[in-house]
PDB file of C-alpha atoms and ligand atoms in Angstrom:
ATOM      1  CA  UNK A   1       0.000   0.000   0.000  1.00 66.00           C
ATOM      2  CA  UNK A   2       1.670   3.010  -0.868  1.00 84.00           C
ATOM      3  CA  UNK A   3       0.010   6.860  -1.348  1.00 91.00           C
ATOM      4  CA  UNK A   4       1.722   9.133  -3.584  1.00 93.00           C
ATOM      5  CA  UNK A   5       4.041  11.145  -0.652  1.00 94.00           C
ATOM      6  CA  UNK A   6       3.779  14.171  -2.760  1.00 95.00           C
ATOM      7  CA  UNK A   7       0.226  14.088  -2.842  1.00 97.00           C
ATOM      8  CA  UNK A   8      -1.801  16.687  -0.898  1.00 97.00           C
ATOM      9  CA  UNK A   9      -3.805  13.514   0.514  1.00 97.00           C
ATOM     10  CA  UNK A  10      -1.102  11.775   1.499  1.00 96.00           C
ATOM     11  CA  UNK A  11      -0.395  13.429   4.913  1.00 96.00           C
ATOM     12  CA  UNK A  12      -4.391  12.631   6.226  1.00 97.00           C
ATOM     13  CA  UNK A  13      -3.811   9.274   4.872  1.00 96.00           C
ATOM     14  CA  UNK A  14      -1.243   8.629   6.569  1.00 94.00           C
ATOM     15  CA  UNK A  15      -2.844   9.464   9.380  1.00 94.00           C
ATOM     16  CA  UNK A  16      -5.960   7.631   9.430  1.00 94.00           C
ATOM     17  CA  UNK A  17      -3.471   4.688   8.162  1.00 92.00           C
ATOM     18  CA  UNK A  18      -1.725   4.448  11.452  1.00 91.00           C
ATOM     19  CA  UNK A  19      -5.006   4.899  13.579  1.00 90.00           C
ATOM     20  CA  UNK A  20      -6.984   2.417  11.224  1.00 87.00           C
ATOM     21  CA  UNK A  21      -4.891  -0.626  11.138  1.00 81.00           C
ATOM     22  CA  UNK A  22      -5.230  -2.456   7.880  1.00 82.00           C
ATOM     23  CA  UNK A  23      -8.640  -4.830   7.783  1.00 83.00           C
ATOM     24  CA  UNK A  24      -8.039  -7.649   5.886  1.00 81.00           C
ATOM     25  CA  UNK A  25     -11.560  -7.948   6.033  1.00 84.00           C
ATOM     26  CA  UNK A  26     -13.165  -4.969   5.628  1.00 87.00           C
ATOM     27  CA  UNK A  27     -15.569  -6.193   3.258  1.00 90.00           C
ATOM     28  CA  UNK A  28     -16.356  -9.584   4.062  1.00 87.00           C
ATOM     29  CA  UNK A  29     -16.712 -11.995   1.831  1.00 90.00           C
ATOM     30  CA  UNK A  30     -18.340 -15.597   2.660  1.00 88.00           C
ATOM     31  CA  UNK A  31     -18.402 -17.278  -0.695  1.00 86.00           C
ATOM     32  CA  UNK A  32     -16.315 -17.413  -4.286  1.00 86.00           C
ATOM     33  CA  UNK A  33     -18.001 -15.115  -6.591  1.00 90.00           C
ATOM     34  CA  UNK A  34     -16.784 -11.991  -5.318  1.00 91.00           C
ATOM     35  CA  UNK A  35     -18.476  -9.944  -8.184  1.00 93.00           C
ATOM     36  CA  UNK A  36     -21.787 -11.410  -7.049  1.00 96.00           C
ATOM     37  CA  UNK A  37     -21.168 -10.454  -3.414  1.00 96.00           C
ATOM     38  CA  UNK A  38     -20.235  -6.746  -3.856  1.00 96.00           C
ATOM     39  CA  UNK A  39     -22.955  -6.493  -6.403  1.00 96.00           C
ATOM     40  CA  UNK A  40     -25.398  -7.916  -3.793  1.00 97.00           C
ATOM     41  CA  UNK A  41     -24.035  -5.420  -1.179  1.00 95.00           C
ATOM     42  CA  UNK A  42     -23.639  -2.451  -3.039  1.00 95.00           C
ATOM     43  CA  UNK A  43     -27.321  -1.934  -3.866  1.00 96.00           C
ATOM     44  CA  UNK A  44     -28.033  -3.002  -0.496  1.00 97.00           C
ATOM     45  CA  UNK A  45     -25.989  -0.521   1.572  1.00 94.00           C
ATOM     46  CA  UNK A  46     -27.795   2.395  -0.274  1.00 93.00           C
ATOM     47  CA  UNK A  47     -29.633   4.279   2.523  1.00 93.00           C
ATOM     48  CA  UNK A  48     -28.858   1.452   4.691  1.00 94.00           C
ATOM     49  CA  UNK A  49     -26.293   0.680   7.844  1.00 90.00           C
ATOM     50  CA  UNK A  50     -23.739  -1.507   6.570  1.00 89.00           C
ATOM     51  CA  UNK A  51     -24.625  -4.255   9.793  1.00 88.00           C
ATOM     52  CA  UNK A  52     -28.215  -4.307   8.128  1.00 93.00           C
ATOM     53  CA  UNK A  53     -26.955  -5.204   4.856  1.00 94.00           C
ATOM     54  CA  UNK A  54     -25.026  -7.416   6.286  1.00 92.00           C
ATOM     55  CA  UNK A  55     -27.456  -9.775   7.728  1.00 93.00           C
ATOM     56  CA  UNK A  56     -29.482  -9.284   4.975  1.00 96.00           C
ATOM     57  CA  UNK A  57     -26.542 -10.905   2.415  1.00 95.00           C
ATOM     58  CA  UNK A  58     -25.831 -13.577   4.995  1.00 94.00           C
ATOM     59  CA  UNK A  59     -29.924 -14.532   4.744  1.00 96.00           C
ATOM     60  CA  UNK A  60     -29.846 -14.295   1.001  1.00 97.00           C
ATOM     61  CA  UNK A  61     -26.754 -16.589   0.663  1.00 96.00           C
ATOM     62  CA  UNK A  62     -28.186 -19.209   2.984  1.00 95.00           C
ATOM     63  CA  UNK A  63     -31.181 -19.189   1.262  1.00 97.00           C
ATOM     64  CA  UNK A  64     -29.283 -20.891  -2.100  1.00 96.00           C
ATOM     65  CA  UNK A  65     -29.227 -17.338  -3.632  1.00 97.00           C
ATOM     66  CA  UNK A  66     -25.670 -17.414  -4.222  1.00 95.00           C
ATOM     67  CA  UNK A  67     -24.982 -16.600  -7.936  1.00 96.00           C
ATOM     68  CA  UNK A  68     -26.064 -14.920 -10.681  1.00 97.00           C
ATOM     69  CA  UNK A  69     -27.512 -17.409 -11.978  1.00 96.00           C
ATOM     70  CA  UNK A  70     -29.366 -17.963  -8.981  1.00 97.00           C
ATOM     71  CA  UNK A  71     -30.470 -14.674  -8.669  1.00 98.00           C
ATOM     72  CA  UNK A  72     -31.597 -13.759 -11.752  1.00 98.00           C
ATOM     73  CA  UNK A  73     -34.541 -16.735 -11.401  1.00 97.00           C
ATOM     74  CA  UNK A  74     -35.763 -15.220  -7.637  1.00 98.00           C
ATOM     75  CA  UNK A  75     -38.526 -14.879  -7.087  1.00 98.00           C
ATOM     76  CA  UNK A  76     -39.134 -10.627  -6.436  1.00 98.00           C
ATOM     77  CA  UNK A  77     -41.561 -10.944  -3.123  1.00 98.00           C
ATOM     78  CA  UNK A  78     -39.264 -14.123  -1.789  1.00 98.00           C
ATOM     79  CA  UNK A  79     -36.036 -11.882  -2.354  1.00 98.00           C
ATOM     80  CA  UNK A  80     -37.755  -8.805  -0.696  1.00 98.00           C
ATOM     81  CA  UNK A  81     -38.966 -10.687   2.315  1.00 98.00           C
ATOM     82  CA  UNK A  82     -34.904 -11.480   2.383  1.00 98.00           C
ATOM     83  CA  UNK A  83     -33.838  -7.957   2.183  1.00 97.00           C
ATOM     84  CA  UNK A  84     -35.552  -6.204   4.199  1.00 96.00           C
ATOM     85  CA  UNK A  85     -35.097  -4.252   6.727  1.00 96.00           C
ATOM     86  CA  UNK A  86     -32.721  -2.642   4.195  1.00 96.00           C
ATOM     87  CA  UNK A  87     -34.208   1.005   2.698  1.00 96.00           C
ATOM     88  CA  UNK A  88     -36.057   0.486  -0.379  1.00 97.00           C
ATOM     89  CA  UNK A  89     -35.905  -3.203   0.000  1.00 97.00           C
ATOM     90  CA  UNK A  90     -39.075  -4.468  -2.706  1.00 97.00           C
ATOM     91  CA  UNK A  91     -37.036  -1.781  -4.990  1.00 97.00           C
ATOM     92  CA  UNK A  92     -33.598  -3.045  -4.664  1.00 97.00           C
ATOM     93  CA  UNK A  93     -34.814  -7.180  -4.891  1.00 98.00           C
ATOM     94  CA  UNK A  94     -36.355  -5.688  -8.441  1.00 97.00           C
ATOM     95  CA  UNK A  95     -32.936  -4.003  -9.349  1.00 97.00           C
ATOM     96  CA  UNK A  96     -31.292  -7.340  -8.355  1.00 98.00           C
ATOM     97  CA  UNK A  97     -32.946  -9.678 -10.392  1.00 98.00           C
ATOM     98  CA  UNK A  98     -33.036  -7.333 -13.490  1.00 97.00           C
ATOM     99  CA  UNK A  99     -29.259  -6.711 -13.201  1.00 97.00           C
ATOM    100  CA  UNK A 100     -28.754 -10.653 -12.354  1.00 97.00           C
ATOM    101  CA  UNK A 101     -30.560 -11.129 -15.522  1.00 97.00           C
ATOM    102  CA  UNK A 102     -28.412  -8.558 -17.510  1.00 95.00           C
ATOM    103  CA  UNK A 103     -25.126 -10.569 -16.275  1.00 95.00           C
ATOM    104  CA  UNK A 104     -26.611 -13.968 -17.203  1.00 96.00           C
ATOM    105  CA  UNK A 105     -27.359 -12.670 -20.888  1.00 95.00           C
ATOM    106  CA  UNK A 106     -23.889 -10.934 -21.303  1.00 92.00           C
ATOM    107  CA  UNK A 107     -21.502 -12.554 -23.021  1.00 92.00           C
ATOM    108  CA  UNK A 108     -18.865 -12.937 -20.553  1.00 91.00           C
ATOM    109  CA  UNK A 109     -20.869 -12.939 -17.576  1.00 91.00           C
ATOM    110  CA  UNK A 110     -19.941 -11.354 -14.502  1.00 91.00           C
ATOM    111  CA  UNK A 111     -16.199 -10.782 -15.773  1.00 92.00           C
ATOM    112  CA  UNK A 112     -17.498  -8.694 -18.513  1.00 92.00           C
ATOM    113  CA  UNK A 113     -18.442  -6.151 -15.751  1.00 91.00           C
ATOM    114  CA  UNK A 114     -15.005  -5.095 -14.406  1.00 94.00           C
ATOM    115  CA  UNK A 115     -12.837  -6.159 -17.119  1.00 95.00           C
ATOM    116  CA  UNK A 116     -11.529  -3.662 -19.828  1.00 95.00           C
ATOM    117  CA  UNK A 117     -10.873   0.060 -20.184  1.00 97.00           C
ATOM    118  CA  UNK A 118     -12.636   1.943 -16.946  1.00 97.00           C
ATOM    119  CA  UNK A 119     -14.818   4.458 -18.700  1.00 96.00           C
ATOM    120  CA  UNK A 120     -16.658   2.286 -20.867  1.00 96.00           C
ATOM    121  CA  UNK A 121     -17.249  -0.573 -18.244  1.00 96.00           C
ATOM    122  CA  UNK A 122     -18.584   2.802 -16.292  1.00 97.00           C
ATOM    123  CA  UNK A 123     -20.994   3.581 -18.960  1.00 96.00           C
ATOM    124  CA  UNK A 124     -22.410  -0.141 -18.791  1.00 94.00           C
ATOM    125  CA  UNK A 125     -22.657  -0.035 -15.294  1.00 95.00           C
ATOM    126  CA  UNK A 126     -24.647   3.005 -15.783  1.00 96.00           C
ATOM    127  CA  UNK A 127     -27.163   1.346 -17.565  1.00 95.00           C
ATOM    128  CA  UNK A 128     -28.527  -1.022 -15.400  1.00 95.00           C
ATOM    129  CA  UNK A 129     -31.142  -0.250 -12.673  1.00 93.00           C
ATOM    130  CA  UNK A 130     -29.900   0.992  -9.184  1.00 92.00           C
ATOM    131  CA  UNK A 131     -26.718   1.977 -10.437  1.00 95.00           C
ATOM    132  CA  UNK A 132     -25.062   5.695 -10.244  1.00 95.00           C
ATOM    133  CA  UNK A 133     -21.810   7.172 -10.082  1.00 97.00           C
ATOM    134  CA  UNK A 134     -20.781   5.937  -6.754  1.00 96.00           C
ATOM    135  CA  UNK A 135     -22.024   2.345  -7.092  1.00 95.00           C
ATOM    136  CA  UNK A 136     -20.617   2.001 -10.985  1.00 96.00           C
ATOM    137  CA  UNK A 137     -17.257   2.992  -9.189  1.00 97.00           C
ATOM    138  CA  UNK A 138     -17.444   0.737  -5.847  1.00 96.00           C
ATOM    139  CA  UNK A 139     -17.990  -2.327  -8.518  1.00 96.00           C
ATOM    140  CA  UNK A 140     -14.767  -1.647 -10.271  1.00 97.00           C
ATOM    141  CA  UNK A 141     -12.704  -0.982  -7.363  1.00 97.00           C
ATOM    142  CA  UNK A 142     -13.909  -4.213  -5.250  1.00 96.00           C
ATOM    143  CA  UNK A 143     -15.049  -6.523  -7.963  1.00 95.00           C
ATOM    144  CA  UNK A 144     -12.592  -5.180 -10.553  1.00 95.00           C
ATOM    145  CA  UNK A 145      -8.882  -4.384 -10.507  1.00 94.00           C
ATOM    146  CA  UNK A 146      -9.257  -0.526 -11.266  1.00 97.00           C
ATOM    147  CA  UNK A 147      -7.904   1.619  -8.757  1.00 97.00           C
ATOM    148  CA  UNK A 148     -10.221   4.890  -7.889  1.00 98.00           C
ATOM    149  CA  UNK A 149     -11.264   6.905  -5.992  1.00 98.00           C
ATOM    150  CA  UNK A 150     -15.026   6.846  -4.515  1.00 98.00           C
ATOM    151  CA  UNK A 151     -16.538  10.175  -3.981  1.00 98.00           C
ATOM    152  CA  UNK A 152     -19.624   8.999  -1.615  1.00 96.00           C
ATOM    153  CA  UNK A 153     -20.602  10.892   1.592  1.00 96.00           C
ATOM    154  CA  UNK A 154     -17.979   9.645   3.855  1.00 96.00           C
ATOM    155  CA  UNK A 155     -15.426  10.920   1.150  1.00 98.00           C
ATOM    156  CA  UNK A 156     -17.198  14.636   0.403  1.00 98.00           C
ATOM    157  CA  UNK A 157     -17.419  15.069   4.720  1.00 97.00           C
ATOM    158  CA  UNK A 158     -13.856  14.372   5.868  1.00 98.00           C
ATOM    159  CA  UNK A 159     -12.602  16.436   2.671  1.00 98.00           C
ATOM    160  CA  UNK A 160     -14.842  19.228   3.135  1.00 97.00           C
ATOM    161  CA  UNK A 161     -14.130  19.362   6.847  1.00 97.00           C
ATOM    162  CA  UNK A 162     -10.183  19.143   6.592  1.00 97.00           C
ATOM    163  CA  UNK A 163      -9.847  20.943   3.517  1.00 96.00           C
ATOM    164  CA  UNK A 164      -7.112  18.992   1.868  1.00 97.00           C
ATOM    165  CA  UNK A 165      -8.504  20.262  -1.292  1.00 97.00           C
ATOM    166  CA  UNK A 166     -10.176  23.386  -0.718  1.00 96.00           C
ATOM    167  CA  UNK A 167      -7.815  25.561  -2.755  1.00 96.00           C
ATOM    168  CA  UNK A 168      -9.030  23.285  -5.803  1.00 97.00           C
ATOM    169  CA  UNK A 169     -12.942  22.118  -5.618  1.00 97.00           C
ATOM    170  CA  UNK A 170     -15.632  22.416  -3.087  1.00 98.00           C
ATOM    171  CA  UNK A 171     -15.739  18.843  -2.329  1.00 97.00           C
ATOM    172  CA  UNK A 172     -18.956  18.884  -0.159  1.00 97.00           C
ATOM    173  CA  UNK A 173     -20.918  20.210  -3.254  1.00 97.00           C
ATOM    174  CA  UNK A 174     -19.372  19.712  -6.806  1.00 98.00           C
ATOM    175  CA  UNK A 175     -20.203  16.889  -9.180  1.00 98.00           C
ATOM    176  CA  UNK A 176     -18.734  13.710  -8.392  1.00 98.00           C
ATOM    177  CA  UNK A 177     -17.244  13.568 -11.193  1.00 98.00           C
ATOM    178  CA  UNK A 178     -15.079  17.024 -11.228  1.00 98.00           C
ATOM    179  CA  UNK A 179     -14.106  15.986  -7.662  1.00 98.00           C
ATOM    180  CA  UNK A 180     -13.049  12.480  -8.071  1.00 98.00           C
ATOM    181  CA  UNK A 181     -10.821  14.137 -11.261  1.00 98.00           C
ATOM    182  CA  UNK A 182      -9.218  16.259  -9.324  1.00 98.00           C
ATOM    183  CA  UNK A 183      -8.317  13.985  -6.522  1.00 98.00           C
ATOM    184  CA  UNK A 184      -7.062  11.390  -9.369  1.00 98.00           C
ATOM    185  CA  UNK A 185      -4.565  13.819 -10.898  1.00 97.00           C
ATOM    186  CA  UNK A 186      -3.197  14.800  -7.041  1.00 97.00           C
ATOM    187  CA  UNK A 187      -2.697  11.243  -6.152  1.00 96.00           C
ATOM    188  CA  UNK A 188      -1.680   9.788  -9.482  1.00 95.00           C
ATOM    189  CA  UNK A 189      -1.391   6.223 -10.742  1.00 94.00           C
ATOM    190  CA  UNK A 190      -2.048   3.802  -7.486  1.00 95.00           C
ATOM    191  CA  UNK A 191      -2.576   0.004  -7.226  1.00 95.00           C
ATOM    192  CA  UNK A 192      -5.900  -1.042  -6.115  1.00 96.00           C
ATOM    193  CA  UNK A 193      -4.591  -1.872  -2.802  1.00 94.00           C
ATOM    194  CA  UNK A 194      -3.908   1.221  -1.800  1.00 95.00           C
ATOM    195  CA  UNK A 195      -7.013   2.544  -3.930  1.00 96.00           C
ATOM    196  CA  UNK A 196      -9.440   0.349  -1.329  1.00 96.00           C
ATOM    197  CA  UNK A 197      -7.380   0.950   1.862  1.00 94.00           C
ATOM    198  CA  UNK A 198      -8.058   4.815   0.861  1.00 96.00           C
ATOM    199  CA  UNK A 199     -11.891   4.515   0.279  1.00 96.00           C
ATOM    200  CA  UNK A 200     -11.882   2.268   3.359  1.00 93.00           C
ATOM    201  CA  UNK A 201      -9.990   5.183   5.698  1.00 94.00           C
ATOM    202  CA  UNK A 202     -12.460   7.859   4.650  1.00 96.00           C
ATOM    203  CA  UNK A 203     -15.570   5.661   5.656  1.00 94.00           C
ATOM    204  CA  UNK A 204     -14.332   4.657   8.966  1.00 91.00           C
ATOM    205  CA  UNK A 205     -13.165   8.424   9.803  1.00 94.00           C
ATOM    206  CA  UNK A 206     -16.479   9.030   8.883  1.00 95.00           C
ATOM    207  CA  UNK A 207     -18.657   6.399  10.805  1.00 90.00           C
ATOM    208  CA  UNK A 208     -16.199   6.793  13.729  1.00 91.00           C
ATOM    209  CA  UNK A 209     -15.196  10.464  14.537  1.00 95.00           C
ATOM    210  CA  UNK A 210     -16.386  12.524  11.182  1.00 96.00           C
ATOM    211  CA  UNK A 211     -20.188  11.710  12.077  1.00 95.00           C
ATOM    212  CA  UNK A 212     -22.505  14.000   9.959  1.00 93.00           C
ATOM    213  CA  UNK A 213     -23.402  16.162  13.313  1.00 93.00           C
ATOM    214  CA  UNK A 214     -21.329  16.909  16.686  1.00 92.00           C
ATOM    215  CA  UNK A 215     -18.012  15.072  14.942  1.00 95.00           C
ATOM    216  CA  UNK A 216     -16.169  13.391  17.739  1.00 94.00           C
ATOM    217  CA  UNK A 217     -12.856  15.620  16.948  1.00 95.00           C
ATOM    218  CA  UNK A 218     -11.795  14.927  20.696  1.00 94.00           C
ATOM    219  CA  UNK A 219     -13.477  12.176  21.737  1.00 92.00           C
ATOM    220  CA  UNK A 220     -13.080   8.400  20.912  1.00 91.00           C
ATOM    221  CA  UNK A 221     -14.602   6.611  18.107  1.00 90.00           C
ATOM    222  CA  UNK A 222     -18.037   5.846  18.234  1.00 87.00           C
ATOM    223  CA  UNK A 223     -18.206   2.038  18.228  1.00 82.00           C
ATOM    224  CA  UNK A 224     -20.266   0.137  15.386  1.00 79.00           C
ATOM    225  CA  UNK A 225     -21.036  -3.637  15.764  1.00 77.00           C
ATOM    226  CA  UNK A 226     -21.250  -5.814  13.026  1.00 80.00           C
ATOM    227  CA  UNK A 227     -22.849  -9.089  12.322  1.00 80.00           C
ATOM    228  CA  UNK A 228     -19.339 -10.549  11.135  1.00 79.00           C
ATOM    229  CA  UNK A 229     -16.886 -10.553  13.901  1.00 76.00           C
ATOM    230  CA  UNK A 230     -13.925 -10.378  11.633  1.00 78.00           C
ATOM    231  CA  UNK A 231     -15.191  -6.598  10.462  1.00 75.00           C
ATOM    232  CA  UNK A 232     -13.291  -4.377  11.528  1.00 71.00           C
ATOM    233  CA  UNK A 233     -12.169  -6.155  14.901  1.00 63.00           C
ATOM    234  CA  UNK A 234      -9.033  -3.968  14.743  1.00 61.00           C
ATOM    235  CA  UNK A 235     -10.645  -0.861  14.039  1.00 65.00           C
ATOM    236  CA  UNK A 236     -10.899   2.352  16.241  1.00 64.00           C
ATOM    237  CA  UNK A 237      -9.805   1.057  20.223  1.00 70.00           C
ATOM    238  CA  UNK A 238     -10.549   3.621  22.436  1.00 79.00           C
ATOM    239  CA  UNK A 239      -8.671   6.677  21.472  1.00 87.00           C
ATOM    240  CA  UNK A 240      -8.562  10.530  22.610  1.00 88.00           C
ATOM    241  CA  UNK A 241      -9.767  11.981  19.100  1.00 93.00           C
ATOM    242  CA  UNK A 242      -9.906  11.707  15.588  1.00 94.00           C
ATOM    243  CA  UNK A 243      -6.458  10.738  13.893  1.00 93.00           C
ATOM    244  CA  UNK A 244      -7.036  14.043  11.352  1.00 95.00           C
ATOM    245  CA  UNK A 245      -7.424  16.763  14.395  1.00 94.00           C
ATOM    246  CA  UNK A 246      -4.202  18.149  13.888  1.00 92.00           C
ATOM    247  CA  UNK A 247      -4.719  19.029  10.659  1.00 93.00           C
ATOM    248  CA  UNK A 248      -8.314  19.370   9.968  1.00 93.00           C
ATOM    249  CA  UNK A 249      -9.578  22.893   8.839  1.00 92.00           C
ATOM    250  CA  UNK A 250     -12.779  22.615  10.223  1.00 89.00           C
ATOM    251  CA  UNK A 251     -11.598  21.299  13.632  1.00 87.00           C
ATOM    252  CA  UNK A 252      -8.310  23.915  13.876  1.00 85.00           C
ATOM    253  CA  UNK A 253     -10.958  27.003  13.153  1.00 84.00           C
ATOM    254  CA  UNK A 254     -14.037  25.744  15.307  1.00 71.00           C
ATOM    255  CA  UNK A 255     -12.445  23.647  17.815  1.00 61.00           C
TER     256      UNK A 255
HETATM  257  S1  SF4 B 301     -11.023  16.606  13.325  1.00 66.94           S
HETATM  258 FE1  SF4 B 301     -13.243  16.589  13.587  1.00 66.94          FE
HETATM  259  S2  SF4 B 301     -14.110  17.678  11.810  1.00 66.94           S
HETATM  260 FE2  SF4 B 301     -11.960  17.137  11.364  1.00 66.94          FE
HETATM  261  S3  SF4 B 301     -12.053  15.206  10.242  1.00 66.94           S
HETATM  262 FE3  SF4 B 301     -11.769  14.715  12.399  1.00 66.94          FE
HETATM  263  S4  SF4 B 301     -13.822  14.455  13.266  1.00 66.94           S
HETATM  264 FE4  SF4 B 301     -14.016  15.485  11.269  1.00 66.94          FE
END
């Protein structure tokens, strides 16, 4: 894992890299067909708590929906009843199937969606249901090999709020696309590695001191459990503050 020293990221990175120990299991996978598995959990984390989606892949997978293949011949109501609680759970079992069904009818199959030149796999991605910017990019960085750089809401927060980039874009509020550019061309080429440890660092600053209100700036993490004891089980022990404090814009000005 290495970050571009010359980078204007690299210093927070570094950071949150020595308070966030590398998780070899950040996003757990229980069976072979990783593309099917961060499919599954991509449309399911939208709007939802990552331990919800959790359970509700674990209850999908045990009920033989393991595959493509398998999923693209659910039945909708049956693969609802599975979801759920997850937000927008009839909707996403719908999205599911139809983008099961798209994979099963590609030539290629499930290989077809994160291998080949980034844009136009991005463009394909676009295509099918459930799919935007942000999901398009978490398939190619976690079911692909293409290293890249998420710009969700964990990502926009913690760059807002320490204002790495604040001389260049207003990262809270301009497209994704002009922001994740931008970032790109400070950080360079990277291998995917070090592309996933980054998106991984922003979303646990986020989730455990960069929380949307009253950020925990000087106060330990706030502790998340999840269904899968190997998530995160070295992430965040009881600290005095966030790892970025010392450099963080918002934290520096406000206290
Ligand atoms: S110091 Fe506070 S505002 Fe800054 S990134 Fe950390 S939690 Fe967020």
């Amino acid at each position: 894992m290495h970050l571009n020293p010359a980078s204007s990221l690299a210093p927070l990175y570094n950071e949150l890299r020595e308070h966030f120990p590398h998780e070899p299991h950040w996003w757990p996978m229980h069976g072979e067909d990783r593309a099917f598995e961060v499919v599954l959990g991509m449309i399911l984390v939208q709007q939802t708590q990552w331990g919800t989606v959790e359970a509700a892949v674990l209850r999908i997978l045990r009920a033989g929906v393991d595959s493509f293949e398998a999923l693209a011949t659910t039945d909708p109501d049956h693969l609802a009843i599975l979801c759920k609680p997850c937000a927008f759970y009839g909707h996403k079992a719908i999205a599911l199937i139809r983008i099961a069904q798209n994979v099963c009818t590609t030539p290629g199959g499930s290989a077809a969606l994160v291998t080949g030149e980034r844009a136009a796999l991005r463009q394909t991605l676009l295509a099918l249901p459930q799919i935007g910017r942000e999901s398009a990019d978490t398939v190619l960085l976690y079911a692909g090999q293409h290293p890249l750089f998420i710009v969700d809401a964990y990502a926009r927060r913690v760059l807002a709020r320490t204002g790495v980039y604040a001389d260049r874009v207003d990262c809270l509020r301009a497209p994704y696309d002009e922001v994740q550019r931008i970032i790109e061309a400070d950080i360079g080429p990277m291998d995917v590695t070090t592309a996933r440890e980054l998106h991984a660092m922003m979303v646990e600053a986020s989730i455990h001191h960069c929380t949307a209100n009253n950020p925990r700036c000087t106060r330990s993490g706030a502790v998340r459990r999840f269904v899968d004891p190997r998530k995160c089980a070295q992430h965040c022990p009881p600290c005095t503050g966030c790892p970025a404090a010392t450099l963080c814009q918002h934290h520096l000005t406000i206290g």
